[in-house]
mmCIF file of C-alpha atoms in Angstrom:
data_model
loop_
_atom_site.group_PDB
_atom_site.id
_atom_site.type_symbol
_atom_site.label_atom_id
_atom_site.label_comp_id
_atom_site.label_asym_id
_atom_site.label_seq_id
_atom_site.Cartn_x
_atom_site.Cartn_y
_atom_site.Cartn_z
ATOM 1 C CA MET Y 14 18.681 3.188 -8.957
ATOM 2 C CA PRO Y 15 15.869 4.508 -11.102
ATOM 3 C CA PHE Y 16 12.606 5.901 -9.829
ATOM 4 C CA PHE Y 17 9.205 4.954 -11.205
ATOM 5 C CA ASN Y 18 7.518 7.438 -13.505
ATOM 6 C CA ASN Y 19 3.731 7.781 -13.053
ATOM 7 C CA SER Y 20 2.904 5.064 -15.576
ATOM 8 C CA GLU Y 21 5.462 2.637 -14.101
ATOM 9 C CA LEU Y 22 4.223 3.414 -10.588
ATOM 10 C CA THR Y 23 0.635 2.603 -11.529
ATOM 11 C CA SER Y 24 1.712 -0.612 -13.263
ATOM 12 C CA PHE Y 25 3.867 -1.722 -10.318
ATOM 13 C CA LEU Y 26 1.102 -1.102 -7.787
ATOM 14 C CA ASN Y 27 -1.561 -2.848 -9.855
ATOM 15 C CA GLU Y 28 0.322 -5.933 -11.024
ATOM 16 C CA ASN Y 29 0.055 -9.155 -9.057
ATOM 17 C CA ALA Y 30 -1.251 -9.067 -5.500
ATOM 18 C CA LYS Y 31 1.203 -6.934 -3.586
ATOM 19 C CA ILE Y 32 0.401 -6.244 0.042
ATOM 20 C CA MET Y 33 0.532 -2.755 1.500
ATOM 21 C CA ARG Y 34 2.159 -2.420 4.890
ATOM 22 C CA LEU Y 35 0.158 0.404 6.426
ATOM 23 C CA SER Y 36 1.519 2.323 9.385
ATOM 24 C CA THR Y 37 -0.925 4.135 11.649
ATOM 25 C CA LEU Y 38 -0.263 5.997 14.877
ATOM 26 C CA GLU Y 39 -1.359 4.534 18.191
ATOM 27 C CA ALA Y 40 -2.686 6.729 21.016
ATOM 28 C CA ASP Y 41 0.753 6.602 22.687
ATOM 29 C CA GLY Y 42 2.374 8.014 19.523
ATOM 30 C CA TYR Y 43 4.060 4.791 18.450
ATOM 31 C CA PRO Y 44 3.527 3.450 14.943
ATOM 32 C CA SER Y 45 1.582 0.270 14.331
ATOM 33 C CA VAL Y 46 2.027 -1.605 11.043
ATOM 34 C CA THR Y 47 -0.538 -3.916 9.496
ATOM 35 C CA PRO Y 48 -0.731 -5.630 6.096
ATOM 36 C CA VAL Y 49 -3.738 -4.636 3.972
ATOM 37 C CA TRP Y 50 -5.173 -5.297 0.531
ATOM 38 C CA PHE Y 51 -5.482 -2.250 -1.698
ATOM 39 C CA GLU Y 52 -6.555 -0.915 -5.064
ATOM 40 C CA TYR Y 53 -4.707 1.963 -6.712
ATOM 41 C CA ALA Y 54 -6.155 4.391 -9.260
ATOM 42 C CA ASP Y 55 -5.902 8.128 -9.951
ATOM 43 C CA SER Y 56 -2.943 8.491 -7.543
ATOM 44 C CA THR Y 57 -5.087 7.247 -4.659
ATOM 45 C CA PHE Y 58 -5.215 4.001 -2.693
ATOM 46 C CA LYS Y 59 -8.495 2.422 -1.627
ATOM 47 C CA ILE Y 60 -8.425 0.036 1.316
ATOM 48 C CA LEU Y 61 -11.140 -1.702 3.295
ATOM 49 C CA GLY Y 62 -11.238 -2.403 7.002
ATOM 50 C CA ARG Y 63 -13.700 -3.440 9.641
ATOM 51 C CA LYS Y 64 -15.068 -1.168 12.342
ATOM 52 C CA GLN Y 65 -13.347 -3.238 15.036
ATOM 53 C CA ASN Y 66 -9.864 -3.085 13.453
ATOM 54 C CA LYS Y 67 -7.403 -1.308 15.710
ATOM 55 C CA TRP Y 68 -5.749 0.335 12.716
ATOM 56 C CA VAL Y 69 -9.134 1.719 11.553
ATOM 57 C CA ASN Y 70 -9.646 3.253 14.997
ATOM 58 C CA ASN Y 71 -6.126 4.677 14.810
ATOM 59 C CA ILE Y 72 -7.078 6.420 11.539
ATOM 60 C CA ARG Y 73 -10.231 7.818 13.169
ATOM 61 C CA LYS Y 74 -8.014 9.555 15.721
ATOM 62 C CA GLU Y 75 -5.072 10.458 13.476
ATOM 63 C CA ALA Y 76 -5.301 10.657 9.681
ATOM 64 C CA ARG Y 77 -1.542 10.756 9.072
ATOM 65 C CA VAL Y 78 -0.293 7.394 7.827
ATOM 66 C CA GLY Y 79 2.696 5.864 6.119
ATOM 67 C CA ALA Y 80 2.854 2.839 3.883
ATOM 68 C CA CYS Y 81 5.197 0.619 1.919
ATOM 69 C CA VAL Y 82 4.473 -1.613 -1.055
ATOM 70 C CA ASP Y 83 7.486 -3.621 -2.174
ATOM 71 C CA THR Y 84 8.831 -6.809 -3.672
ATOM 72 C CA SER Y 85 10.662 -9.351 -1.555
ATOM 73 C CA ASN Y 86 12.586 -10.948 -4.420
ATOM 74 C CA ALA Y 87 15.016 -9.542 -6.970
ATOM 75 C CA PRO Y 88 14.711 -7.392 -8.915
ATOM 76 C CA TYR Y 89 13.755 -5.351 -5.870
ATOM 77 C CA ALA Y 90 11.335 -2.456 -6.004
ATOM 78 C CA ARG Y 91 9.547 -0.359 -3.436
ATOM 79 C CA VAL Y 92 7.101 2.471 -3.078
ATOM 80 C CA ILE Y 93 7.018 4.355 0.214
ATOM 81 C CA ILE Y 94 4.357 6.933 0.928
ATOM 82 C CA LYS Y 95 3.519 9.554 3.487
ATOM 83 C CA ALA Y 96 -0.211 10.190 3.271
ATOM 84 C CA GLU Y 97 -3.506 11.359 4.667
ATOM 85 C CA ALA Y 98 -6.173 8.716 5.221
ATOM 86 C CA GLU Y 99 -9.841 9.570 4.989
ATOM 87 C CA ILE Y 100 -12.725 7.375 6.056
ATOM 88 C CA ILE Y 101 -15.167 7.687 3.167
ATOM 89 C CA ASP Y 102 -17.878 5.360 4.444
ATOM 90 C CA ASP Y 103 -18.079 3.716 7.858
ATOM 91 C CA ASN Y 104 -20.565 1.065 6.753
ATOM 92 C CA TRP Y 105 -19.790 0.438 3.085
ATOM 93 C CA PHE Y 106 -21.489 -2.321 1.109
ATOM 94 C CA GLY Y 107 -19.999 -1.516 -2.300
ATOM 95 C CA ASP Y 108 -18.516 -3.914 -4.813
ATOM 96 C CA TRP Y 109 -15.045 -5.128 -3.848
ATOM 97 C CA ILE Y 110 -15.021 -8.422 -5.732
ATOM 98 C CA SER Y 111 -12.101 -7.274 -7.911
ATOM 99 C CA MET Y 112 -10.015 -6.851 -4.765
ATOM 100 C CA ALA Y 113 -11.022 -10.276 -3.426
ATOM 101 C CA THR Y 114 -10.184 -12.046 -6.693
ATOM 102 C CA ARG Y 115 -6.921 -10.119 -7.069
ATOM 103 C CA TYR Y 116 -5.668 -11.400 -3.738
ATOM 104 C CA LEU Y 117 -7.328 -14.810 -3.498
ATOM 105 C CA GLY Y 118 -7.747 -15.858 -7.110
ATOM 106 C CA GLU Y 119 -10.971 -16.249 -9.046
ATOM 107 C CA GLU Y 120 -12.530 -19.186 -7.188
ATOM 108 C CA LYS Y 121 -11.497 -18.379 -3.603
ATOM 109 C CA GLY Y 122 -12.034 -14.652 -4.160
ATOM 110 C CA ASN Y 123 -15.604 -15.152 -5.331
ATOM 111 C CA GLU Y 124 -16.258 -17.545 -2.456
ATOM 112 C CA TYR Y 125 -14.883 -15.099 0.129
ATOM 113 C CA TYR Y 126 -16.703 -12.135 -1.397
ATOM 114 C CA ASN Y 127 -20.051 -13.926 -1.566
ATOM 115 C CA SER Y 128 -19.795 -15.219 2.012
ATOM 116 C CA THR Y 129 -18.888 -11.815 3.522
ATOM 117 C CA LYS Y 130 -20.395 -9.156 1.222
ATOM 118 C CA SER Y 131 -23.316 -8.644 3.620
ATOM 119 C CA ILE Y 132 -20.906 -7.397 6.293
ATOM 120 C CA GLY Y 133 -20.269 -3.665 6.030
ATOM 121 C CA ARG Y 134 -16.696 -2.545 5.518
ATOM 122 C CA VAL Y 135 -14.991 0.723 6.335
ATOM 123 C CA LEU Y 136 -13.964 2.319 3.035
ATOM 124 C CA ILE Y 137 -10.777 4.338 3.395
ATOM 125 C CA LYS Y 138 -9.076 6.542 0.820
ATOM 126 C CA ILE Y 139 -5.348 7.124 1.161
ATOM 127 C CA LYS Y 140 -4.016 10.121 -0.736
ATOM 128 C CA PRO Y 141 -0.197 10.295 -0.797
ATOM 129 C CA ILE Y 142 1.391 13.651 -0.052
ATOM 130 C CA LYS Y 143 4.892 12.287 -0.658
ATOM 131 C CA THR Y 144 5.921 9.229 -2.664
ATOM 132 C CA ILE Y 145 9.383 7.699 -2.894
ATOM 133 C CA SER Y 146 9.934 4.876 -5.360
ATOM 134 C CA TRP Y 147 12.904 2.762 -6.350
ATOM 135 C CA TYR Y 148 13.684 -0.279 -8.440
ATOM 136 C CA GLY Y 149 16.785 -2.128 -9.530
ATOM 137 C CA SER Y 150 19.973 -3.209 -7.871
ATOM 138 C CA ASP Y 151 21.987 0.015 -7.847
ATOM 139 C CA TRP Y 152 22.278 2.505 -5.014
ATOM 140 C CA HIS Y 153 20.947 6.045 -5.122
ATOM 141 C CA PRO Y 154 23.698 8.438 -6.350
ATOM 142 C CA LYS Y 155 23.747 10.218 -2.952
ATOM 143 C CA TYR Y 156 25.324 7.108 -1.408
ATOM 144 C CA TYR Y 157 28.328 7.441 -3.710
ATOM 145 C CA GLU Y 158 29.003 11.127 -2.920
ATOM 146 C CA ASP Y 159 31.625 10.479 -0.225
ATOM 147 C CA PHE Y 160 33.632 7.727 -1.915
ATOM 148 C CA GLY Y 161 32.616 7.500 -5.559
ATOM 149 C CA ARG Y 162 31.070 4.647 -7.457
ATOM 150 C CA PRO Y 163 32.962 1.348 -7.023
ATOM 151 C CA SER Y 164 34.433 -0.273 -10.096
ATOM 152 C CA THR Y 165 32.386 -3.102 -11.578
ATOM 153 C CA SER Y 166 35.344 -4.673 -13.394
ATOM 154 C CA SER Y 167 37.179 -7.602 -11.829
#
């Protein structure tokens, strides 16, 4: 069960159109998970929300978040983070066409971007304070401590 090095982590997070499952804390202390688009660069995630999103309001009240980005088909891989979220701009009109085309494809992404770019977004930066990554089909060595690694021969 290998871990991603920094270069592999960046490649994994930027290839294809993986969805982040972002966990925020509700007022009652329970977590709430929502899927979000993201961009990853310089060890930081950038996500966009709308002022009315419940998860955006959760971040306004509590900056501590968790997130998972993973694959659902073999070979499996995952990145789990514990992080601090920061609202950078509450009414952002910057360029996010690369995000739209990443997730929707060139034609649909451009169409979606052009039809909604006049609506301000909430720009949020997520800076991980702890990252756990994993890929492959083997278990972490700690799971073999009590009984040893099973034989792979038949």
